[in-house]
Short mmCIF file of C-alpha atoms in Angstrom, two decimals:
data_model
loop_
_atom_site.label_atom_id
_atom_site.label_comp_id
_atom_site.label_asym_id
_atom_site.label_seq_id
_atom_site.Cartn_x
_atom_site.Cartn_y
_atom_site.Cartn_z
CA MET A 1117 39.07 11.09 14.36
CA LYS A 1118 37.51 9.05 11.55
CA ASN A 1119 34.95 7.49 13.90
CA THR A 1120 34.08 10.91 15.30
CA GLN A 1121 33.46 12.13 11.78
CA LEU A 1122 31.25 9.15 11.04
CA ASN A 1123 29.23 9.62 14.20
CA ASN A 1124 28.44 13.17 13.18
CA THR A 1125 27.49 12.30 9.59
CA ARG A 1126 24.16 10.90 8.48
CA LEU A 1127 24.39 7.72 6.42
CA ASP A 1128 22.57 8.12 3.11
CA MET A 1129 22.77 6.79 -0.41
CA ASN A 1130 24.45 9.86 -1.89
CA ARG A 1131 27.21 9.66 0.68
CA LEU A 1132 27.72 5.97 -0.02
CA ALA A 1133 27.93 6.67 -3.75
CA SER A 1134 30.64 9.28 -3.19
CA MET A 1135 32.79 6.81 -1.26
CA ASP A 1136 35.19 4.25 -2.65
CA ALA A 1137 33.15 1.07 -3.26
CA ALA A 1138 35.35 -1.03 -0.99
CA GLN A 1139 35.21 1.58 1.77
CA ALA A 1140 31.43 1.85 1.51
CA SER A 1141 31.11 -1.93 1.68
CA ARG A 1142 33.30 -2.13 4.77
CA LEU A 1143 31.29 0.61 6.46
CA LEU A 1144 27.94 -1.07 5.75
CA HIS A 1145 29.23 -4.42 6.96
CA ARG A 1146 30.49 -2.87 10.16
CA VAL A 1147 27.20 -1.06 10.76
CA ARG A 1148 25.29 -4.30 10.22
CA ASP A 1149 27.59 -6.47 12.34
CA GLU A 1150 27.61 -4.05 15.26
CA THR A 1151 23.86 -3.50 15.13
CA LEU A 1152 23.02 -7.20 14.94
CA ALA A 1153 25.38 -7.86 17.85
CA GLY A 1154 23.53 -5.30 19.96
CA ARG A 1155 26.40 -2.82 20.00
CA THR A 1156 26.48 0.81 18.91
CA PRO A 1157 27.69 1.06 15.30
CA PRO A 1158 30.06 3.84 14.14
CA ILE A 1159 27.12 5.41 12.34
CA ALA A 1160 23.43 4.58 12.63
CA PRO A 1161 21.80 2.61 9.82
CA ARG A 1162 19.27 4.45 7.72
CA PRO A 1163 15.87 4.61 9.49
CA VAL A 1164 14.11 2.47 6.87
CA ILE A 1165 16.81 -0.20 7.20
CA ASP A 1166 16.89 -0.05 10.99
CA ALA A 1167 13.10 -0.47 11.14
CA SER A 1168 13.31 -3.49 8.84
CA TRP A 1169 16.11 -5.08 10.88
CA GLN A 1170 13.98 -4.65 13.99
CA ARG A 1171 11.15 -6.53 12.26
CA MET A 1172 13.60 -9.30 11.38
CA PHE A 1173 14.69 -9.51 15.05
CA ARG A 1174 11.07 -9.95 16.12
CA LEU A 1175 10.51 -12.61 13.46
CA GLY A 1176 13.59 -14.49 14.64
CA LEU A 1177 14.92 -14.62 11.08
CA ASP A 1178 18.38 -16.16 10.76
CA PRO A 1179 20.75 -13.70 9.01
CA ASP A 1180 22.83 -16.65 7.81
CA GLN A 1181 19.94 -18.45 6.12
CA GLY A 1182 19.61 -18.76 2.36
CA THR A 1183 17.11 -17.04 0.12
CA SER A 1184 15.59 -20.07 -1.57
CA SER A 1185 11.83 -20.53 -1.65
CA VAL A 1186 9.35 -22.96 -3.16
CA LEU A 1187 8.59 -21.65 -6.65
CA LEU A 1188 5.07 -21.32 -7.95
CA GLN A 1189 3.99 -24.04 -10.31
CA ARG A 1190 3.91 -22.90 -13.94
CA ASP A 1191 0.10 -23.01 -14.17
CA GLU A 1192 -0.31 -20.92 -11.00
CA LEU A 1193 2.30 -18.44 -12.21
CA GLU A 1194 0.45 -18.05 -15.51
CA GLN A 1195 -2.85 -17.66 -13.66
CA ARG A 1196 -1.45 -14.84 -11.54
CA ARG A 1197 -0.06 -13.15 -14.65
CA ARG A 1198 -3.43 -13.33 -16.40
CA THR A 1199 -5.44 -11.98 -13.47
CA THR A 1200 -3.26 -9.09 -12.32
CA VAL A 1201 -3.82 -5.59 -13.69
CA LEU A 1202 -0.04 -5.28 -13.87
CA GLY A 1203 -0.17 -7.36 -17.04
CA GLU A 1204 -1.81 -4.39 -18.79
CA VAL A 1205 1.24 -2.19 -18.18
CA MET A 1206 4.05 -4.69 -18.70
CA ARG A 1207 4.78 -3.24 -22.14
CA THR A 1208 5.34 0.16 -20.52
CA LEU A 1209 7.49 -1.29 -17.75
CA SER A 1210 9.58 -3.23 -20.24
CA THR A 1211 10.01 -0.24 -22.55
CA MET A 1212 10.85 2.26 -19.83
CA LEU A 1213 12.90 0.12 -17.44
CA ALA A 1214 14.07 -3.25 -18.76
CA GLY A 1215 16.37 -1.73 -21.39
CA ILE A 1216 17.99 0.60 -18.88
CA ALA A 1217 18.44 -2.28 -16.47
CA ASP A 1218 20.10 -4.37 -19.17
CA ALA A 1219 22.51 -1.59 -20.14
CA SER A 1220 23.50 -1.01 -16.50
CA MET A 1221 24.13 -4.72 -15.79
CA GLN A 1222 20.90 -5.14 -13.81
CA ILE A 1223 17.50 -6.79 -14.16
CA MET A 1224 13.93 -5.58 -13.80
CA VAL A 1225 11.70 -7.65 -11.53
CA VAL A 1226 7.91 -7.33 -11.20
CA THR A 1227 6.09 -9.04 -8.32
CA ASP A 1228 2.48 -9.32 -7.23
CA GLU A 1229 1.13 -7.95 -3.95
CA GLN A 1230 2.32 -11.10 -2.15
CA GLY A 1231 5.92 -10.59 -3.24
CA ARG A 1232 5.87 -13.41 -5.80
CA VAL A 1233 8.02 -12.72 -8.87
CA LEU A 1234 5.79 -12.71 -11.95
CA TRP A 1235 8.18 -11.33 -14.56
CA ARG A 1236 11.83 -10.45 -14.89
CA GLU A 1237 13.81 -8.98 -17.78
CA GLY A 1238 17.22 -7.45 -18.32
CA ASN A 1239 20.84 -8.48 -18.52
CA LEU A 1240 21.16 -12.19 -19.26
CA SER A 1241 24.35 -12.72 -17.23
CA VAL A 1242 22.78 -11.01 -14.22
CA MET A 1243 19.66 -13.18 -14.58
CA ARG A 1244 21.86 -16.25 -14.40
CA LYS A 1245 23.47 -14.89 -11.22
CA ALA A 1246 20.00 -14.08 -9.86
CA ASN A 1247 19.06 -17.74 -10.20
CA GLY A 1248 21.71 -18.43 -7.55
CA ILE A 1249 19.80 -16.35 -4.98
CA CYS A 1250 16.38 -17.55 -6.18
CA LEU A 1251 15.47 -14.18 -7.68
CA GLU A 1252 13.51 -15.88 -10.42
CA GLU A 1253 9.95 -16.18 -11.65
CA GLY A 1254 7.66 -17.75 -9.08
CA ALA A 1255 9.93 -17.06 -6.09
CA ALA A 1256 8.80 -15.32 -2.90
CA TRP A 1257 10.57 -12.09 -1.91
CA THR A 1258 8.79 -10.80 1.17
CA GLU A 1259 10.72 -9.84 4.30
CA HIS A 1260 9.39 -12.98 5.96
CA THR A 1261 11.11 -15.19 3.39
CA THR A 1262 14.29 -13.30 2.46
CA GLY A 1263 14.78 -10.64 5.12
CA THR A 1264 15.43 -6.97 4.40
CA ASN A 1265 15.38 -6.45 0.62
CA ALA A 1266 13.94 -3.78 -1.65
CA VAL A 1267 10.90 -5.81 -2.78
CA GLY A 1268 9.95 -7.11 0.67
CA THR A 1269 10.68 -3.87 2.49
CA ALA A 1270 8.74 -1.82 -0.08
CA LEU A 1271 5.81 -4.18 0.51
CA ALA A 1272 6.13 -3.77 4.28
CA MET A 1273 6.52 0.02 4.20
CA GLY A 1274 4.20 0.82 1.31
CA ARG A 1275 6.74 3.11 -0.36
CA ALA A 1276 9.82 3.08 -2.59
CA VAL A 1277 12.95 1.61 -0.96
CA GLN A 1278 16.58 1.11 -1.95
CA VAL A 1279 18.70 -1.54 -0.21
CA HIS A 1280 22.42 -1.85 -0.85
CA SER A 1281 25.02 -4.46 0.00
CA ALA A 1282 25.19 -5.25 3.74
CA GLU A 1283 21.94 -3.38 4.37
CA HIS A 1284 20.35 -6.68 3.34
CA TYR A 1285 19.61 -8.67 6.48
CA VAL A 1286 20.53 -12.03 4.97
CA HIS A 1287 24.25 -12.42 4.34
CA THR A 1288 23.67 -14.11 0.96
CA LEU A 1289 22.48 -10.81 -0.54
CA HIS A 1290 25.45 -8.65 0.46
CA ASN A 1291 26.83 -8.67 -3.08
CA TRP A 1292 23.57 -7.23 -4.44
CA THR A 1293 21.90 -3.84 -4.68
CA CYS A 1294 18.21 -3.24 -5.38
CA ALA A 1295 15.63 -0.47 -5.62
CA ALA A 1296 11.87 -1.06 -5.64
CA ALA A 1297 8.61 0.89 -5.69
CA PRO A 1298 5.00 -0.20 -5.10
CA VAL A 1299 2.39 0.03 -7.87
CA HIS A 1300 -1.20 0.77 -6.84
CA ASP A 1301 -4.45 0.39 -8.72
CA PRO A 1302 -5.61 4.02 -9.22
CA ARG A 1303 -9.25 2.89 -9.11
CA ASP A 1304 -9.21 1.78 -5.48
CA GLN A 1305 -5.59 2.34 -4.31
CA ARG A 1306 -5.18 -1.40 -3.82
CA LEU A 1307 -1.56 -2.55 -3.87
CA LEU A 1308 -0.95 -4.50 -7.07
CA GLY A 1309 2.70 -5.36 -6.64
CA ILE A 1310 6.27 -4.14 -6.82
CA VAL A 1311 8.55 -3.06 -9.65
CA ASP A 1312 12.23 -3.55 -8.82
CA VAL A 1313 15.67 -3.14 -10.34
CA SER A 1314 18.37 -5.44 -8.93
CA GLY A 1315 21.95 -6.17 -9.79
CA PRO A 1316 25.46 -6.75 -8.45
CA ALA A 1317 26.53 -4.32 -5.73
CA THR A 1318 28.97 -2.79 -8.23
CA SER A 1319 25.99 -1.50 -10.27
CA PHE A 1320 24.74 0.64 -7.35
CA HIS A 1321 23.66 4.22 -8.05
CA PRO A 1322 21.46 6.39 -5.79
CA SER A 1323 19.41 7.67 -8.78
CA THR A 1324 18.06 4.17 -9.44
CA LEU A 1325 15.44 4.67 -6.73
CA ALA A 1326 14.08 7.81 -8.41
CA LEU A 1327 14.03 6.01 -11.77
CA VAL A 1328 12.07 3.05 -10.43
CA GLY A 1329 9.64 5.32 -8.60
CA SER A 1330 9.01 7.38 -11.73
CA VAL A 1331 8.33 4.30 -13.85
CA ALA A 1332 5.92 2.97 -11.21
CA GLN A 1333 4.04 6.30 -11.31
CA LEU A 1334 3.98 6.15 -15.12
CA ALA A 1335 2.42 2.69 -14.95
CA GLU A 1336 -0.23 3.99 -12.54
CA ALA A 1337 -0.94 6.92 -14.88
CA GLU A 1338 -1.48 4.51 -17.78
CA MET A 1339 -3.92 2.47 -15.69
CA ARG A 1340 -5.71 5.69 -14.73
CA ASP A 1341 -6.13 6.62 -18.39
CA ARG A 1342 -7.53 3.16 -19.13
CA HIS A 1343 -9.98 3.58 -16.28
CA LEU A 1344 -11.18 6.97 -17.49
CA ARG A 1345 -11.83 5.53 -20.94
CA SER A 1346 -13.85 2.69 -19.41
CA ILE A 1347 -15.91 5.21 -17.41
CA GLU A 1348 -16.67 7.09 -20.62
CA ARG A 1349 -17.86 3.87 -22.27
CA LEU A 1350 -20.09 3.10 -19.28
CA ARG A 1351 -21.48 6.65 -19.34
CA SER A 1352 -22.48 6.30 -22.98
CA VAL A 1353 -24.44 3.14 -22.10
CA ALA A 1354 -25.94 4.44 -18.83
CA ALA A 1355 -27.02 7.94 -19.90
CA PRO A 1356 -30.06 6.90 -21.99
CA ILE A 1357 -31.07 4.36 -19.34
CA LEU A 1358 -31.02 6.98 -16.57
CA CYS A 1359 -33.19 9.26 -18.71
CA ARG A 1360 -35.93 6.62 -18.51
CA VAL A 1361 -35.48 5.75 -14.83
CA GLY A 1362 -37.80 7.45 -12.39
CA GLY A 1363 -36.51 8.60 -9.02
CA ARG A 1364 -32.91 8.60 -7.90
CA ALA A 1365 -30.30 6.40 -9.52
CA VAL A 1366 -26.61 6.23 -10.27
CA ALA A 1367 -24.48 4.19 -12.67
CA VAL A 1368 -21.12 3.04 -11.30
CA ASP A 1369 -18.32 0.81 -12.52
CA ALA A 1370 -17.22 -2.35 -10.72
CA HIS A 1371 -15.14 -0.27 -8.31
CA GLY A 1372 -17.92 2.19 -7.48
CA TRP A 1373 -16.71 5.10 -9.63
CA THR A 1374 -19.64 7.18 -10.84
CA ALA A 1375 -20.36 7.33 -14.58
CA ALA A 1376 -23.80 9.00 -14.54
CA VAL A 1377 -26.37 10.10 -11.95
CA THR A 1378 -29.95 11.34 -11.75
CA GLY A 1379 -31.85 12.76 -8.78
CA LEU A 1380 -28.81 12.66 -6.49
CA ALA A 1381 -25.94 14.95 -5.66
CA PRO A 1382 -23.01 13.76 -7.79
CA VAL A 1383 -20.09 12.08 -6.02
CA ASP A 1384 -16.87 10.69 -7.46
CA ARG A 1385 -17.23 7.24 -5.99
CA ILE A 1386 -19.59 5.04 -3.98
CA ALA A 1387 -18.03 2.32 -1.84
CA LEU A 1388 -19.34 -1.11 -2.80
CA PRO A 1389 -19.16 -4.36 -0.81
CA LYS A 1390 -16.60 -6.90 -1.94
CA SER A 1391 -19.28 -9.47 -2.78
CA PHE A 1392 -21.55 -7.24 -4.86
CA ARG A 1393 -24.37 -8.64 -6.99
CA ALA A 1394 -27.75 -7.81 -8.45
CA GLY A 1395 -30.69 -7.57 -6.07
CA ARG A 1396 -31.52 -5.45 -3.04
CA VAL A 1397 -28.40 -4.15 -1.30
CA TRP A 1398 -27.99 -1.69 1.54
CA LEU A 1399 -25.22 0.87 1.07
CA PRO A 1400 -24.31 3.22 3.94
CA SER A 1401 -24.09 6.24 1.61
CA LEU A 1402 -27.40 5.64 -0.19
CA GLY A 1403 -29.58 3.33 1.87
CA MET A 1404 -31.44 0.36 0.36
CA CYS A 1405 -30.86 0.09 -3.39
CA ALA A 1406 -32.10 -2.08 -6.23
CA VAL A 1407 -29.00 -3.21 -8.13
CA GLU A 1408 -29.05 -4.14 -11.82
CA PRO A 1409 -26.07 -5.08 -14.01
CA LEU A 1410 -24.85 -2.83 -16.80
CA PRO A 1411 -22.11 -3.51 -19.37
CA GLY A 1412 -19.01 -2.60 -17.40
CA GLY A 1413 -20.77 -1.70 -14.15
CA TRP A 1414 -23.99 -1.45 -12.14
CA LEU A 1415 -27.18 0.57 -12.01
CA LEU A 1416 -28.08 1.53 -8.42
CA ARG A 1417 -31.67 2.70 -7.90
CA VAL A 1418 -32.39 4.14 -4.46
CA GLU A 1419 -35.66 2.65 -3.29
CA ASP A 1420 -38.61 5.01 -2.85
CA GLY A 1421 -39.30 6.38 0.60
CA GLN A 1422 -35.64 6.55 1.63
CA ARG A 1423 -33.31 9.46 1.94
CA ALA A 1424 -29.65 8.84 1.26
CA GLY A 1425 -27.20 9.66 3.99
CA ALA A 1426 -27.21 9.43 7.76
CA SER A 1427 -31.01 9.49 8.07
CA ALA A 1428 -31.67 6.55 5.74
CA PRO A 1429 -33.29 3.47 7.27
CA GLY A 1430 -30.08 1.63 6.52
CA ALA A 1431 -28.28 4.07 8.77
CA GLU A 1432 -30.52 3.20 11.69
CA ALA A 1433 -29.65 -0.46 11.16
CA ALA A 1434 -25.91 0.19 11.43
CA SER A 1435 -25.02 -0.90 14.94
CA ARG A 1436 -21.40 -2.09 14.79
CA VAL A 1437 -18.21 -0.92 13.15
CA VAL A 1438 -15.00 -2.97 13.12
CA LEU A 1439 -11.72 -1.32 12.15
CA ASP A 1440 -9.32 -4.05 11.03
CA LEU A 1441 -5.64 -3.05 10.98
CA SER A 1442 -4.30 -6.57 11.45
CA ARG A 1443 -3.08 -6.78 7.85
CA PRO A 1444 -0.32 -4.19 7.34
CA ARG A 1445 -1.06 -3.56 3.67
CA ARG A 1446 -4.86 -3.96 3.67
CA PRO A 1447 -6.57 -1.97 6.41
CA SER A 1448 -10.35 -2.18 6.23
CA VAL A 1449 -13.55 -1.17 7.98
CA ALA A 1450 -16.73 -3.23 8.26
CA VAL A 1451 -20.23 -1.94 9.09
CA SER A 1452 -23.01 -4.28 10.14
CA GLY A 1453 -26.52 -4.16 11.51
CA ALA A 1454 -30.06 -5.38 10.99
CA ALA A 1455 -30.02 -4.48 7.29
CA GLY A 1456 -26.89 -6.52 6.60
CA SER A 1457 -23.15 -5.99 6.53
CA TRP A 1458 -20.74 -4.06 4.35
CA SER A 1459 -16.96 -3.60 4.26
CA GLN A 1460 -14.32 -1.68 2.35
CA GLU A 1461 -10.55 -1.40 2.26
CA LEU A 1462 -9.07 1.89 3.46
CA SER A 1463 -6.38 4.15 2.14
CA PRO A 1464 -3.43 4.60 4.52
CA ARG A 1465 -4.57 8.12 5.47
CA HIS A 1466 -8.17 7.07 6.14
CA ALA A 1467 -6.92 4.16 8.23
CA GLU A 1468 -4.91 6.61 10.37
CA LEU A 1469 -7.87 8.94 10.88
CA LEU A 1470 -10.31 6.18 11.78
CA TYR A 1471 -7.75 4.65 14.15
CA VAL A 1472 -7.48 7.94 16.02
CA LEU A 1473 -11.28 8.23 16.22
CA ALA A 1474 -11.49 4.66 17.51
CA LEU A 1475 -9.08 5.67 20.31
CA HIS A 1476 -11.01 8.85 21.14
CA ARG A 1477 -14.70 7.96 21.25
CA ASP A 1478 -15.52 11.42 22.61
CA GLY A 1479 -14.30 12.87 19.33
CA ARG A 1480 -11.50 15.03 17.94
CA THR A 1481 -11.55 18.49 16.42
CA ALA A 1482 -9.94 19.11 13.05
CA ALA A 1483 -6.96 20.70 14.80
CA GLU A 1484 -6.57 17.73 17.13
CA LEU A 1485 -6.72 15.28 14.23
CA ALA A 1486 -4.14 17.37 12.37
CA GLU A 1487 -1.84 17.07 15.38
CA ASP A 1488 -2.53 13.33 15.69
CA VAL A 1489 -1.87 12.55 12.02
CA PHE A 1490 0.53 15.24 10.78
CA GLY A 1491 2.06 16.60 13.99
CA ASP A 1492 0.85 20.02 12.82
CA ARG A 1493 -2.36 21.56 14.21
CA THR A 1494 -2.55 24.05 11.32
CA ARG A 1495 -3.31 21.39 8.68
CA THR A 1496 -7.04 21.49 9.32
CA VAL A 1497 -7.97 22.03 5.67
CA THR A 1498 -6.38 18.71 4.73
CA VAL A 1499 -8.09 16.94 7.64
CA ARG A 1500 -11.52 18.33 6.75
CA ALA A 1501 -11.10 17.28 3.12
CA GLU A 1502 -10.12 13.72 4.09
CA MET A 1503 -12.92 13.42 6.64
CA SER A 1504 -15.40 14.62 4.04
CA ARG A 1505 -14.27 11.80 1.75
CA ILE A 1506 -14.60 9.26 4.56
CA ARG A 1507 -18.08 10.44 5.52
CA ARG A 1508 -19.34 10.02 1.95
CA ASN A 1509 -19.25 6.28 2.59
CA LEU A 1510 -19.58 6.16 6.37
CA ALA A 1511 -22.06 8.95 7.05
CA SER A 1512 -24.28 6.47 8.88
CA VAL A 1513 -21.70 5.82 11.59
CA LEU A 1514 -19.60 9.01 11.71
CA ALA A 1515 -20.62 12.31 13.22
CA HIS A 1516 -18.83 15.66 13.17
CA ARG A 1517 -18.34 18.78 15.29
CA PRO A 1518 -16.27 17.14 16.66
CA TYR A 1519 -15.43 14.23 14.37
CA ARG A 1520 -16.37 10.96 16.13
CA PHE A 1521 -18.09 7.62 15.80
CA SER A 1522 -21.80 7.95 16.55
CA GLU A 1523 -22.66 7.20 20.17
CA GLU A 1524 -25.16 4.45 19.29
CA VAL A 1525 -22.59 2.52 17.27
CA GLU A 1526 -20.42 -0.18 18.84
CA VAL A 1527 -16.82 0.18 17.66
CA GLY A 1528 -14.49 -2.79 17.46
CA PHE A 1529 -10.79 -2.83 16.65
CA VAL A 1530 -8.55 -5.62 15.34
CA GLY A 1531 -4.85 -4.82 15.51
CA PRO A 1532 -1.68 -6.70 14.61
CA ASP A 1533 -0.27 -9.28 17.02
CA ASP A 1534 2.70 -6.98 17.71
CA PRO A 1535 1.94 -3.26 18.26
CA ALA A 1536 5.15 -2.46 16.40
CA ASP A 1537 3.49 -3.73 13.20
CA LEU A 1538 0.60 -1.25 13.42
CA LEU A 1539 0.32 0.58 10.06
CA PRO A 1540 4.07 0.19 9.40
CA HIS A 1541 4.01 2.78 6.61
CA SER A 1542 2.58 5.49 8.86
CA THR A 1543 4.51 8.44 10.28
CA ALA A 1544 1.49 9.80 12.16
CA PRO A 1545 2.46 10.73 15.75
CA ALA A 1546 -0.57 8.90 17.17
CA VAL A 1547 0.36 5.71 15.34
CA ARG A 1548 4.05 5.93 16.16
CA SER A 1549 3.18 6.33 19.83
CA ALA A 1550 0.93 3.25 19.72
CA ARG A 1551 3.69 1.17 18.08
CA GLN A 1552 5.89 1.73 21.11
CA ALA A 1553 3.29 0.19 23.42
CA ARG A 1554 3.69 -3.37 24.62
CA PRO A 1555 1.01 -5.88 25.54
#
C-alpha cells in the first residue's frame, strides 16, 4: 500500500520537508539506488535531478568518487575576484545572505561562471566540515567535477536549483543540502556566477531556494542601478559632443547601451563585436562606422553615403552566419562577409528562435515560432517582440513575413557533441525534440 501511495505522489521539496528526516533520507537513497541500477524506483526523481543524473551517466562519472579538485593558486584566485563584477555586490550578498546562513548552520558560497569558488562565508563549524568535501575557496564545483550539486546543476540548467541529500550524484555529498541561483550581468545577460547556500542535510528547508533566488535578483538589481548611473555619466559627456557632430552618430557604453544619439532612430542597445576598438568598424545594424573613444564608452559615427539597416553596404557584404550552440551557457552568432566579421552572445530565448530559423530555412510565421518555442500558437505578441529585438542587430541577415534567414546568406550551425546537451536550460518543444535525436 505504501509503495502504491508513493507511485501516485509527486516527489517535491515540500513533501520531503513534511516527512520525518530519516524517512525522507531513506526514500531519496532508495530512489537514487534504484535509478542508478537501471530499475524503476518507488517514485520518480524530480525532473531537474533526473536530467542531471542522465548527464552524469553520459559523462561516465563514478558515483563513488570523491569531490576533491585542484585548488586555484592564491594569485589566480585574487585575480578572478578583482576582475569579476560579482565583487561589486559582495557586500549585498554578505549582508542579505551570509548572516542567515550562519544562523541556520549553513554557509554562503559564491562562484564564478566556471564554478570556481571565489568567496564563502557563514557558520565556522560548517566551513570546517566543508573543507572535508573540498567546498572551499578555489575549488571547482561543476557537474563535471563533483556530479549533481546545486552549484554545478544551476550552471548547467541556467536557473535556480536545490539539491538535497541522496539527490547528489556523488555519494560523498549525501549528508549535505544546497540551494543555488545564477547571477547574470544585467548589461548583457552574461552569466557571472552562482550564489549558493550549503549545509548539513539536517539544515534542509524548501524555502532556502526562494531565499537564494531573491538575493541573486537583488544583486542583479544593484548592478542594474550601477549601470544606469554610468549611462547617465556617459550621457553628460556625450551630449555636447553630439551637438557638434554632423550627420548621424550615437554614443554607447562598452556593452553597446545607448547614452545619446543624433540623426538616428533611438534604440536601447547596439551589439558590438567582442574585440572592439577605435577606427573603421562595420556593424550590421548601422553599416560602416568611424569609432572614437569616449570616457566610459564609444562614439559611433555612421559614415556618409550609407543607410543603416538591411540596405547598408555592410549588409550586402554579409554572406555567412554561424549559430554556435556548442557551449551550453554561451550561445552565440557570428556574421561575416567582405566587410569583415562580427559576433555576439545570445540570450537563451534568442538562441532558441535562431535555432528554429536555422532548421527551417523557408521561414516560420509568428504563430509557428510560438508553437516551436512556447508550445502555444497564441503567443505571437511575445514572438514578434523578441524577433524585433533580434533584427535590430541582425537586420542584414534576417528577413520577415515569414521570419527567416535571407536567401543569399549561408547559414552554419555548430551544436554540442551530444544532442542531449543542446540548450540544456530550454523547455522549447523544438529544442526538446532535437535533444532526443541521436547521431
